Short mmCIF file of C-alpha atoms in Angstrom, two decimals:
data_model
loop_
_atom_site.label_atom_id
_atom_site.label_comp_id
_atom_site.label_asym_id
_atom_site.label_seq_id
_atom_site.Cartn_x
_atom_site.Cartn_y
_atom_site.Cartn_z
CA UNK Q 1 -1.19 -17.06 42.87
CA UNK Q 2 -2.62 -14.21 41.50
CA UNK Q 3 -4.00 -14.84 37.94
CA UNK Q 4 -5.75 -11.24 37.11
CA UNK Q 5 -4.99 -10.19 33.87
CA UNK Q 6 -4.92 -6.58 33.32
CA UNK Q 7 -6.23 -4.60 30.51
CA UNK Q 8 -3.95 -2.09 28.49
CA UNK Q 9 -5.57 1.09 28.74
CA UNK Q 10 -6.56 2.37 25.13
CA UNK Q 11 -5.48 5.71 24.50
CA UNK Q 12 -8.04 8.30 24.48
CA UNK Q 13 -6.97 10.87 21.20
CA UNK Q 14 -8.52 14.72 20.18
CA UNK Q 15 -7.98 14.94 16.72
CA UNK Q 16 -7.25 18.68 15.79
CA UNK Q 17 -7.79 19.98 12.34
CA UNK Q 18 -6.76 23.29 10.94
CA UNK Q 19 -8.63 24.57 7.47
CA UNK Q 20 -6.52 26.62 5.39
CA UNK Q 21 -8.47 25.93 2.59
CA UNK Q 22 -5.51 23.87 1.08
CA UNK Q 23 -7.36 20.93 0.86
CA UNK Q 24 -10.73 19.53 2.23
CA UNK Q 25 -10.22 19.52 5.61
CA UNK Q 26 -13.00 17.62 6.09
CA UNK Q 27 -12.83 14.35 4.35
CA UNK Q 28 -8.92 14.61 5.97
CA UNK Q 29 -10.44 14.97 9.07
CA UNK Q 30 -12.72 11.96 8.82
CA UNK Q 31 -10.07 10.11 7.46
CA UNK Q 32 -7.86 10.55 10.46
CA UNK Q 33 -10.42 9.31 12.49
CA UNK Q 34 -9.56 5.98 11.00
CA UNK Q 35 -5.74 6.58 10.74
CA UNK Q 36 -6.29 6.61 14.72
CA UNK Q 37 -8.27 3.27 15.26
CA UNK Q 38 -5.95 1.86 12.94
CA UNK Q 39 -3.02 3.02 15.58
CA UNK Q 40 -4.53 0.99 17.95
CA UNK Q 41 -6.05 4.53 19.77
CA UNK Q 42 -10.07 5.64 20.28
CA UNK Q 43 -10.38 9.03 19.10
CA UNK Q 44 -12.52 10.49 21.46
CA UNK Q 45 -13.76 13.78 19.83
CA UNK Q 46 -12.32 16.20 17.26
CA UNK Q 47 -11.71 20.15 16.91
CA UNK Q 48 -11.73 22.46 14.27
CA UNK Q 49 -10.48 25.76 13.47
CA UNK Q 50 -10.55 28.13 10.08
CA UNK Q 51 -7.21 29.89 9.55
CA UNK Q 52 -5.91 32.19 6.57
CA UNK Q 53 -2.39 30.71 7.65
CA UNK Q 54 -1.11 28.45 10.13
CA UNK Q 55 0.31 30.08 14.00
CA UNK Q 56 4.25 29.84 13.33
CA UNK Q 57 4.80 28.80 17.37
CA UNK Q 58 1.62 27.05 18.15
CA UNK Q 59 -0.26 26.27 14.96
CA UNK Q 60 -3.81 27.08 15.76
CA UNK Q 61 -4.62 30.88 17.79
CA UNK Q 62 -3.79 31.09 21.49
CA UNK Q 63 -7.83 31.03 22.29
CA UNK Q 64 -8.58 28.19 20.71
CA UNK Q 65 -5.32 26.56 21.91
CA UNK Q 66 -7.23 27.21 25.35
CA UNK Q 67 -10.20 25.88 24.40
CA UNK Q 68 -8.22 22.30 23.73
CA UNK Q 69 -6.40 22.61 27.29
CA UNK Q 70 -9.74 22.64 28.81
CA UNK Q 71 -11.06 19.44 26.80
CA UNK Q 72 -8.10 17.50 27.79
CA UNK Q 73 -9.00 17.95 31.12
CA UNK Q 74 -12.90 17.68 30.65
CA UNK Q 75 -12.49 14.56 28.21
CA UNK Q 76 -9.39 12.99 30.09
CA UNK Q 77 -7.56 13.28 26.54
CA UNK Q 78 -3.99 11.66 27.11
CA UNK Q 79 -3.02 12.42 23.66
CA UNK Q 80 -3.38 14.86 20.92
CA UNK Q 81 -3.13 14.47 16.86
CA UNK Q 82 -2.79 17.54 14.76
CA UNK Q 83 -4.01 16.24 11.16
CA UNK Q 84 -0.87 17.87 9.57
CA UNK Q 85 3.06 18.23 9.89
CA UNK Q 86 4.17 20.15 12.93
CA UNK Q 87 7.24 21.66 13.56
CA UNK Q 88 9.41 20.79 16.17
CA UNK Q 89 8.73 24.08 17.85
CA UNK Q 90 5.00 23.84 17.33
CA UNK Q 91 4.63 20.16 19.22
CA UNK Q 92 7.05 21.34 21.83
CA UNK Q 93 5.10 24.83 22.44
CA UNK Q 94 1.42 23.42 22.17
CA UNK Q 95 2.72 20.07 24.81
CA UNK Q 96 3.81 23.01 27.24
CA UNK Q 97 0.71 24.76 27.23
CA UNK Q 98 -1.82 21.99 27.29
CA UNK Q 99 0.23 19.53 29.05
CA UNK Q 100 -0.71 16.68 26.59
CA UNK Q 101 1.68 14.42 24.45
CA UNK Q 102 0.83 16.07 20.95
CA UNK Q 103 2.11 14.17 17.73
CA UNK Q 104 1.22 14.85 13.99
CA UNK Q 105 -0.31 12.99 11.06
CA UNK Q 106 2.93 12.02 9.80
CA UNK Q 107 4.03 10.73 12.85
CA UNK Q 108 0.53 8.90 13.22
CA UNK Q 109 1.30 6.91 9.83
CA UNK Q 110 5.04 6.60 10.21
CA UNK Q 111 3.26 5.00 13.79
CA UNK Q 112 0.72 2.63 12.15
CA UNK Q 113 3.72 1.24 9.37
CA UNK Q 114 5.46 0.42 12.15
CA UNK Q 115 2.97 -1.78 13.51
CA UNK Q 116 1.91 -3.27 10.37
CA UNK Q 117 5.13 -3.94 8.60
CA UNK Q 118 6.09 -7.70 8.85
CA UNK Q 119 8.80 -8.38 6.23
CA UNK Q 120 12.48 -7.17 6.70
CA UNK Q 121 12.06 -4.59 3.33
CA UNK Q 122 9.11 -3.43 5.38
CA UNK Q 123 10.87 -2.81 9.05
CA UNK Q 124 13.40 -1.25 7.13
CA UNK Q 125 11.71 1.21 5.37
CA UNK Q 126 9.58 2.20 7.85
CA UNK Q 127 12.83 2.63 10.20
CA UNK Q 128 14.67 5.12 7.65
CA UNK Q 129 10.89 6.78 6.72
CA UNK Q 130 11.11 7.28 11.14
CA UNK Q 131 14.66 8.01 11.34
CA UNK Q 132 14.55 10.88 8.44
CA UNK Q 133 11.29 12.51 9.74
CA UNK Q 134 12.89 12.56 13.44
CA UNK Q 135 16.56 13.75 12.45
CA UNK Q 136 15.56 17.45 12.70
CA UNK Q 137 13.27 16.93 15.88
CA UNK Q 138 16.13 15.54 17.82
CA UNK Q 139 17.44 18.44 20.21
CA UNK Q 140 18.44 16.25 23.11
CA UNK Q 141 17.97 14.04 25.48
CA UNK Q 142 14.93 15.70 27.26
CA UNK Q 143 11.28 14.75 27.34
CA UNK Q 144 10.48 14.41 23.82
CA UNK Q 145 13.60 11.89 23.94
CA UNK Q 146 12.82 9.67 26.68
CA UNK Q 147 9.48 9.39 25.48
CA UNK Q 148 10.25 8.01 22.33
CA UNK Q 149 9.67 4.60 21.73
CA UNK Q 150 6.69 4.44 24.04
CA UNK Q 151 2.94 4.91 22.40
CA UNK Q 152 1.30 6.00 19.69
CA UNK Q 153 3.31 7.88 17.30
CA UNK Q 154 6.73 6.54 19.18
CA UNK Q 155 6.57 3.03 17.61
CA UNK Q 156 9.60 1.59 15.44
CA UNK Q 157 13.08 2.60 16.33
CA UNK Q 158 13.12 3.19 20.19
CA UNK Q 159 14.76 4.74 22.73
CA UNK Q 160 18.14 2.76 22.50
CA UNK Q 161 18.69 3.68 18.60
CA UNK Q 162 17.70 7.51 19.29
CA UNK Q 163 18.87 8.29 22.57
CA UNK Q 164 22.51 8.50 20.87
CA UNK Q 165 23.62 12.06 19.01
CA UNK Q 166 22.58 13.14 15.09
CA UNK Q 167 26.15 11.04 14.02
CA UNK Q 168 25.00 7.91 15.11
CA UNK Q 169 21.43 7.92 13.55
CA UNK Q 170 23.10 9.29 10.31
CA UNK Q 171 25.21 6.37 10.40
CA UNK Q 172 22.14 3.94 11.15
CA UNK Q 173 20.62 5.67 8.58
CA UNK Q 174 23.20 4.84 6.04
CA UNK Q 175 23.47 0.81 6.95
CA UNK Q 176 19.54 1.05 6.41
CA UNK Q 177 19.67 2.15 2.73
CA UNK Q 178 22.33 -0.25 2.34
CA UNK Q 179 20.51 -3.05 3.39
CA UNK Q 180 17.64 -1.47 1.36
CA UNK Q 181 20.06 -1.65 -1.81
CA UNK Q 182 20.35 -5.07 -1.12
CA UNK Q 183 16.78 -5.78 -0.49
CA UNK Q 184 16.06 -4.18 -4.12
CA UNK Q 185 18.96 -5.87 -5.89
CA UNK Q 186 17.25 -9.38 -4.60
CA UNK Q 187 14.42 -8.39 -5.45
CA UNK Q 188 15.36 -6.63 -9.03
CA UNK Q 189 16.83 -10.48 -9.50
CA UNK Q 190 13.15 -11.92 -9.04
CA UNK Q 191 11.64 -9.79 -11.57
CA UNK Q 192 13.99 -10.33 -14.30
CA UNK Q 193 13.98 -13.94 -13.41
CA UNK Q 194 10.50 -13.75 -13.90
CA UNK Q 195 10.54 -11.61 -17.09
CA UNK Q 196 12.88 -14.53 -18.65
CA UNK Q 197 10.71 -17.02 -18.23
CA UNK Q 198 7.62 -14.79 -19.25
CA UNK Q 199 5.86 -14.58 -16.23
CA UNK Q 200 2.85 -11.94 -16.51
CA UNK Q 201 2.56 -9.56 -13.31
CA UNK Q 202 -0.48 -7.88 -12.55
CA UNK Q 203 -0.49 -5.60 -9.68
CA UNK Q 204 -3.21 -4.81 -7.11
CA UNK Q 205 -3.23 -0.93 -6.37
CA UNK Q 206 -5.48 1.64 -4.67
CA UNK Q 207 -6.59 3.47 -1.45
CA UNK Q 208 -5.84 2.14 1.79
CA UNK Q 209 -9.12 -0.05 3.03
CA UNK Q 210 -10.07 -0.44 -0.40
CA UNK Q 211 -10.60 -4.12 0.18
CA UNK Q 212 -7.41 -4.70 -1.79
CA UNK Q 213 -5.99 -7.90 0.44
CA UNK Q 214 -9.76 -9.03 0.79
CA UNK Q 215 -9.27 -9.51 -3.32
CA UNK Q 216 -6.32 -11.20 -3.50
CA UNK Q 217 -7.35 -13.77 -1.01
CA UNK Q 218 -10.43 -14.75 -2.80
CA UNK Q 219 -8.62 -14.75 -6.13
CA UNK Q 220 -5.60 -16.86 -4.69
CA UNK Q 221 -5.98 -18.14 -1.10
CA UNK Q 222 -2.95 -16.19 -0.28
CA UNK Q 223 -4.04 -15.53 3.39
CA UNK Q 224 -3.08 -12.07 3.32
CA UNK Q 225 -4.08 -10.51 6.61
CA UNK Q 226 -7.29 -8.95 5.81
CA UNK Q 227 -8.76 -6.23 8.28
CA UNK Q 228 -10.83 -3.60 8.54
CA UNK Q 229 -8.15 -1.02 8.91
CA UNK Q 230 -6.24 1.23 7.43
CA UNK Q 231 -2.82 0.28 6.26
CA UNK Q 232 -3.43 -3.32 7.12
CA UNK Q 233 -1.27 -4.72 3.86
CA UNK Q 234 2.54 -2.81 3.91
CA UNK Q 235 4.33 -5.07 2.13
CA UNK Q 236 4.02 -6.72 -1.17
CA UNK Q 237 2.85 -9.93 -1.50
CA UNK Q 238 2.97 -12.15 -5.05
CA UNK Q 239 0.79 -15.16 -5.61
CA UNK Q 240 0.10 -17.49 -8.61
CA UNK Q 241 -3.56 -16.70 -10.58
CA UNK Q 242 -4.67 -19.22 -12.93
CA UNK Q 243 -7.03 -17.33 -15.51
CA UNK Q 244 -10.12 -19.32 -16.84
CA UNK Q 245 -8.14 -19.66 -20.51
CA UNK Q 246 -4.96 -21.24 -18.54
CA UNK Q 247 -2.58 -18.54 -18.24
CA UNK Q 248 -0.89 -17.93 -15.09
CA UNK Q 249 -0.37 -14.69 -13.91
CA UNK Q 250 1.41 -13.04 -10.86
CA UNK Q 251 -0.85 -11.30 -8.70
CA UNK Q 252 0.90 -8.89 -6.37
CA UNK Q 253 -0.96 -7.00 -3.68
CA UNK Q 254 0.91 -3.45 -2.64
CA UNK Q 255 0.99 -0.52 0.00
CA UNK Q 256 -2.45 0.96 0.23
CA UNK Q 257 -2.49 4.81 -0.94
CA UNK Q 258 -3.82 7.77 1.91
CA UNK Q 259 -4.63 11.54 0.85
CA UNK Q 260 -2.09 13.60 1.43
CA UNK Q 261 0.26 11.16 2.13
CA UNK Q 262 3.82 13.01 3.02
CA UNK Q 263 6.53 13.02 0.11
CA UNK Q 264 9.40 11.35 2.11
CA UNK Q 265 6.68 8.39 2.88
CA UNK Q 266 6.32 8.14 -0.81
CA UNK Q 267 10.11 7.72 -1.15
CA UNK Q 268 11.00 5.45 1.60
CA UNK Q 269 7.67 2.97 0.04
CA UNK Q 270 8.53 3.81 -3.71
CA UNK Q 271 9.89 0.54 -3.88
CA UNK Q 272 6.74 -1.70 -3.86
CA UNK Q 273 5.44 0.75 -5.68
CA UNK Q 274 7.20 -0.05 -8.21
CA UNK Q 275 6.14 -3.08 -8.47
CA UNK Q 276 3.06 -1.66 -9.87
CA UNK Q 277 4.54 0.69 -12.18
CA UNK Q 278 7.13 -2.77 -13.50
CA UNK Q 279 3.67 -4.58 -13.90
CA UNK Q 280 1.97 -6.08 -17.09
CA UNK Q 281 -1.57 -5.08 -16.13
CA UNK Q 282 -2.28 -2.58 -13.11
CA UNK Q 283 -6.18 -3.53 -11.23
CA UNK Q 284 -6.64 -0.11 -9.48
CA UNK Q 285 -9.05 -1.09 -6.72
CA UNK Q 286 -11.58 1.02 -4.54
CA UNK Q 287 -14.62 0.91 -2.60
CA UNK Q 288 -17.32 1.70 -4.44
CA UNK Q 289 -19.15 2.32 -1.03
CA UNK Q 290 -17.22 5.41 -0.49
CA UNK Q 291 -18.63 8.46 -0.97
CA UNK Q 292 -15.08 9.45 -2.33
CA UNK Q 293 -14.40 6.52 -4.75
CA UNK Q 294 -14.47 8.60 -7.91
CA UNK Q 295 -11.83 10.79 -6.64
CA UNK Q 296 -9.64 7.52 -4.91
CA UNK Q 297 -9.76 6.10 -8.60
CA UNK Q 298 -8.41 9.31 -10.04
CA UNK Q 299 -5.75 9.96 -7.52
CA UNK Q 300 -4.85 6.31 -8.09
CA UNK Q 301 -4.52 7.18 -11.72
CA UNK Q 302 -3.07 9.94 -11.34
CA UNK Q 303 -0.26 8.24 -8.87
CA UNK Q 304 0.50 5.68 -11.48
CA UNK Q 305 1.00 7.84 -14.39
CA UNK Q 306 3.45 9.95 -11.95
CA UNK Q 307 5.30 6.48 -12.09
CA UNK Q 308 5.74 6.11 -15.21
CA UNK Q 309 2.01 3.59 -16.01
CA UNK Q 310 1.01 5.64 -18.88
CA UNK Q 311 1.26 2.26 -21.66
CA UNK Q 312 -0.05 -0.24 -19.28
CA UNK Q 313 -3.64 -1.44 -19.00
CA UNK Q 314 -5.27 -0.04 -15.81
CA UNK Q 315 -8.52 -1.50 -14.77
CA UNK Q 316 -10.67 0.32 -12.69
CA UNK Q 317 -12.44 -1.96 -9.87
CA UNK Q 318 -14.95 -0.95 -7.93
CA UNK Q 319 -15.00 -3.51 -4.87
CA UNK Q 320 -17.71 -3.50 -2.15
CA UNK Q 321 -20.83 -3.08 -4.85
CA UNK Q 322 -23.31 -5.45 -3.17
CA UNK Q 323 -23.56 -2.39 -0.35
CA UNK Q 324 -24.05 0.39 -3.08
CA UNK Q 325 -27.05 1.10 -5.23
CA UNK Q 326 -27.15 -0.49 -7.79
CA UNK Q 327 -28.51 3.11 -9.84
CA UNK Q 328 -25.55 5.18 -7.82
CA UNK Q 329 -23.25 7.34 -9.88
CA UNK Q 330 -20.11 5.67 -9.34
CA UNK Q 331 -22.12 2.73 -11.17
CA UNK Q 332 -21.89 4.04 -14.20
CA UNK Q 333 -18.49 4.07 -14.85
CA UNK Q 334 -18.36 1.88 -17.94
CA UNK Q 335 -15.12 0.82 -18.56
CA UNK Q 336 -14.70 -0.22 -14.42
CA UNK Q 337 -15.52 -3.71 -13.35
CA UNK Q 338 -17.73 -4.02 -10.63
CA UNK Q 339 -17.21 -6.67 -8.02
CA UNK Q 340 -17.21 -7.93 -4.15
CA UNK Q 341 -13.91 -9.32 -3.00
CA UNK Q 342 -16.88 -10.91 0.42
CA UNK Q 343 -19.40 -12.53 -2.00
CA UNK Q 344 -17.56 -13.37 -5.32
CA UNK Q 345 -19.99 -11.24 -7.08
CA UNK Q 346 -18.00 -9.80 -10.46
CA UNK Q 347 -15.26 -12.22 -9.68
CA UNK Q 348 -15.68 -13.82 -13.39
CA UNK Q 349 -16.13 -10.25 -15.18
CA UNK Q 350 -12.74 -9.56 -13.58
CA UNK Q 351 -11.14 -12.72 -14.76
CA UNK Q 352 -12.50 -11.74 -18.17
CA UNK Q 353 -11.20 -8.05 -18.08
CA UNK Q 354 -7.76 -9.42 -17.40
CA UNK Q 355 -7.21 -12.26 -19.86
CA UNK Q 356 -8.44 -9.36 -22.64
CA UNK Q 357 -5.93 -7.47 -21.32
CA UNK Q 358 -2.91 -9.58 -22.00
CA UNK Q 359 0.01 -8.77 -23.31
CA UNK Q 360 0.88 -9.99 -26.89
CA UNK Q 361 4.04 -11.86 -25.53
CA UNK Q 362 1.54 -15.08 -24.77
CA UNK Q 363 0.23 -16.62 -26.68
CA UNK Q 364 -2.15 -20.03 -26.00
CA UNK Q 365 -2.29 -22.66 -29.22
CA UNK Q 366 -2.20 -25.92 -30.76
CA UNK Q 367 0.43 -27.18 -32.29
CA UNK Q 368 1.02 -30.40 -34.44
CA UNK Q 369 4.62 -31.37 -34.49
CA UNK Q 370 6.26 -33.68 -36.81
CA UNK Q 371 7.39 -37.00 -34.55
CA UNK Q 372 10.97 -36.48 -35.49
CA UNK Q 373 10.42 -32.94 -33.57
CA UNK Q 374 9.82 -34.69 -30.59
CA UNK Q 375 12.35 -32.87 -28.57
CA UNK Q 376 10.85 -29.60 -28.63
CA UNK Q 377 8.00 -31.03 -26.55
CA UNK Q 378 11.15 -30.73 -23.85
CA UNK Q 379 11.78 -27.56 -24.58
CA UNK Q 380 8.07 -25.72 -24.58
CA UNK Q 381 8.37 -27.69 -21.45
CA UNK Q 382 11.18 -25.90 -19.60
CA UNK Q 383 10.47 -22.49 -21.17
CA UNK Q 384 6.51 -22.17 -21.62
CA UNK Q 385 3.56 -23.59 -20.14
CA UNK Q 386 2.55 -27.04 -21.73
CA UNK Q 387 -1.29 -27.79 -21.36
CA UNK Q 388 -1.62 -31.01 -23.12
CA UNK Q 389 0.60 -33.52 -25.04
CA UNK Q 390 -1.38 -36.40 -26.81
CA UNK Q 391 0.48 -38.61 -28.99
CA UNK Q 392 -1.42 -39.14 -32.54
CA UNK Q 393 -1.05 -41.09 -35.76
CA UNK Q 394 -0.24 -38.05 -37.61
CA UNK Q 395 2.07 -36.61 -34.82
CA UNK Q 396 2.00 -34.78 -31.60
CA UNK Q 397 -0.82 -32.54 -31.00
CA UNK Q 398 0.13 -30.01 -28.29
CA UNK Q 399 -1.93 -27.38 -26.71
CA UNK Q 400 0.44 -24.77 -25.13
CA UNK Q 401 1.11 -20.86 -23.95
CA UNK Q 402 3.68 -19.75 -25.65
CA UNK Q 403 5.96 -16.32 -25.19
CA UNK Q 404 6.66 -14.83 -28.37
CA UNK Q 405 9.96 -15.70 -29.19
CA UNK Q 406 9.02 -19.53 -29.05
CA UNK Q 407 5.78 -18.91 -30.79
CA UNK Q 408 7.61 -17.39 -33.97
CA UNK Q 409 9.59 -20.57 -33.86
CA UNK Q 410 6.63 -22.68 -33.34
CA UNK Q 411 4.06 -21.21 -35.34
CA UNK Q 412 4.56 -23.41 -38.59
CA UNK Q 413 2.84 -26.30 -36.77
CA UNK Q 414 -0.31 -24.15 -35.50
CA UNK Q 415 -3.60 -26.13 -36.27
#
C-alpha cells in the first residue's frame, strides 16, 4: 500500500501595485504582502509602477504589462494580485496577455473571510460580500467561470452556486439577507436581553493583527484562535470579564479593520461592527510595534465616530510595547494604555482604565436593610449582582452592584 503523502503546492503570487498618488502605495503594498500569507499563498516578489491615471483595458501601460509576462515565466508566478479593484475587462485583458490567473485586492480579502469565517453570521456574510462583488463579473460560463471556486481568490460560494445565470444568484442573494435578518433579529434579542438586566459591553476594536484576540484570551480564557495573520478573528466573540472592583463586564472581540478596505465589505460586516458602536466602553487596540500605529489608532477613531461612537469612552491601547522603545513616539501618547496581550505587562493599568470608565448605571455599595426587608435580598438577587449577604444583629448588611433604577430604590439603606 502506498502511504506517500503529498504536499499541496503553495501558490507562488506577484503582487502588482499601481501609484496614483491616491494613497500611499507603499504601506498598501507592504500590507498586501501579508493579506497574501494570510490567503494561504507565498508572495514571491512585487512590481511597481507610477501612473497619473489607471490603463482603462489593462490597468498598468502595455510595457510594463510585458515586463510582468516575462517574470511569470522567469519566477514561475502561477498567480497574480493587483493591490486594487479591477474591472472585469481589466482581469480578463491582463490574464490574456500574460497567461496568469490575475485576481484583485478585493477578491484577495473577500478570499481570506472565506477561509476564516466559522460562525453561520460569518459564512453568510462573506457569501453575499462574494456574491455582490461577482454579480457584474459574471459573463458566462467560460474560463473565469469554471475556475471559480478553485484557489486563491475563488474561495466561498463555488462553482455549483455560480455556474447558474444572474436570476439565480439574485435569488440566493435574497435568501442570504434573509437569513441575515434573522441572524440580526437573534442577535438584536441578546443585546436587549442583556441591556435589561444591565449587563456592561465593552468592545475590542482595531486593525487587523493588532493582537486583538491575543487580548481577549489573556483577559478571559476565551480561546479565541489567535494567529499571526491577518484577519484571523471574523466573527464576534463575547466573554464574561470580572474587573478587580467586582463588576462583570462583556468583553466582545470584533472584525479586525484593513486600509482601504472596500465599501461593500464594510456593509456586508457592519453588523459586528455594530457591536462596537452598541457598546458601553470601546478598547481601540493596536500594535504599538508598527511603524503605522498612530495612524491605525486614528483611522480606528475615525471609523467609530462614522458609527455613531462619538459619547462613548474610547481607550486607546497600545499592545505589543515590550518590543518598542520604551522613549519611542507612539509612547507618549498619554491618555493610551500601554500593554502586552504575550506577557501581561499593563494588564492591571487596563483593568483600571476600564472600571474608571463605567457607566453611571452601576453602581457597587453596602447596604443595611431592615430584617422585615428581607425579601429584597431576593430581588437584588435576580436583577443585580449580590457580593455578600451577612446576617447581623442590627440587620442585613449587603454588599452589592446595583443598576440605577434599583439603586434609587435602595439607596436609603447605603452605609
Amino acid at each position: 500500500m502506498d502511504l506517500t503523502v503529498t504536499e499541496e503546492k503553495v501558490t507562488r503570487a506577484l503582487l502588482v501595485s499601481v501609484d496614483t498618488g491616491e494613497y500611499d502605495a507603499e504601506a498598501s503594498l507592504n500590507e498586501l504582502f501579508e493579506l497574501t500569507e494570510s490567503a494561504g499563498a507565498e508572495p514571491i516578489a512585487s512590481i511597481s509602477q507610477k501612473l497619473d491615471r489607471l490603463e482603462s483595458a489593462t490597468c498598468v501601460g502595455s510595457g510594463k504589462l510585458d515586463e510582468i509576462k516575462n517574470l511569470c515565466v522567469e519566477l514561475e508566478i502561477d498567480l497574480l494580485i493587483f493591490d486594487l479593484e479591477l474591472s472585469p475587462v481589466q482581469i480578463r485583458n491582463i490574464e490574456q496577455i500574460t497567461d496568469t490567473r490575475t485576481i484583485d485586492r478585493t477578491m484577495l480579502i473577500l478570499d481570506i473571510f472565506a477561509l476564516r469565517a466559522k460562525t453561520k453570521e460569518g459564512k453568510l456574510q462573506v457569501e453575499l460580500a462574494q456574491l455582490k462583488y461577482m454579480m457584474p463579473r459574471l459573463t458566462g460560463k467560460g474560463v473565469e467561470m469554471s475556475r471559480l471556486g478553485g484557489g486563491i481568490g475563488t474561495r466561498g460560494p463555488g462553482e455549483t452556486k455560480l455556474e447558474t445565470d444572474k436570476r439565480h444568484i439574485r435569488r440566493r442573494m435574497e435568501t442570504l439577507k434573509e437569513q441575515l435578518k434573522d441572524v440580526e433579529n437573534h442577535r438584536n434579542e441578546l443585546r436587549k436581553r442583556r441591556e435589561k438586566d444591565g449587563v456592561i459591553t465593552t468592545a475590542i476594536v482595531g486593525y487587523t493583527n493588532a493582537g486583538k484576540s491575543t487580548l481577549m484570551n489573556f483577559l478571559t480564557d476565551a480561546g479565541v484562535l489567535a494567529q499571526d495573520k491577518l484577519f484571523a478573528t471574523l466573527d464576534p466573540t463575547s466573554r464574561a470579564l470580572k474587573l478587580p472592583n467586582g463588576v462583570t463586564v462583556m468583553l466582545i472581540d470584533t472584525v479586525g479593520l484593513v486600509r482601504r478596505l472596500p465599501h461593500h465589505l464594510v456593509e456586508a460586516f457592519k453588523s459586528t461592527l455594530e457591536e462596537a458602536a452598541l457598546s458601553d466602553i470601546i478598547l481601540n487596540v493596536c500594535d504599538a510595534s508598527s511603524e503605522e500605529s498612530r495612524l491605525h489608532l486614528d483611522v480606528t477613531e475615525e471609523l467609530l465616530v462614522s458609527l455613531g461612537c462619538v459619547d462613548k469612552p474610547i481607550i486607546p491601547v497600545l499592545n505589543k510595547c515590550d518590543l518598542v522603545d520604551k522613549n519611542a513616539d507612539i509612547m507618549r501618547i498619554s491618555d493610551a494604555v500601554f500593554i502586552s496581550a504575550k506577557t501581561g505587562e499593563g494588564i492591571d493599568k487596563l483593568l483600571e482604565k476600564i472600571e474608571e470608565n463605567l457607566p453611571l448605571r452601576v453602581k457597587r455599595v453596602k447596604l443595611l436593610l431592615p430584617f422585615d426587608k428581607a425579601g429584597l435580598t431576593s430581588k437584588i438577587r435576580a436583577s443585580a449582582t449580590l457580593l455578600s449577604e451577612n446576617y447581623t444583629e442590627n440587620g442585613i448588611e449587603v454588599e452589592a452592584i446595583l443598576d440605577e433604577m434599583l439603586y434609587s430604590k435602595l439607596k436609603e439603606y447605603e452605609i
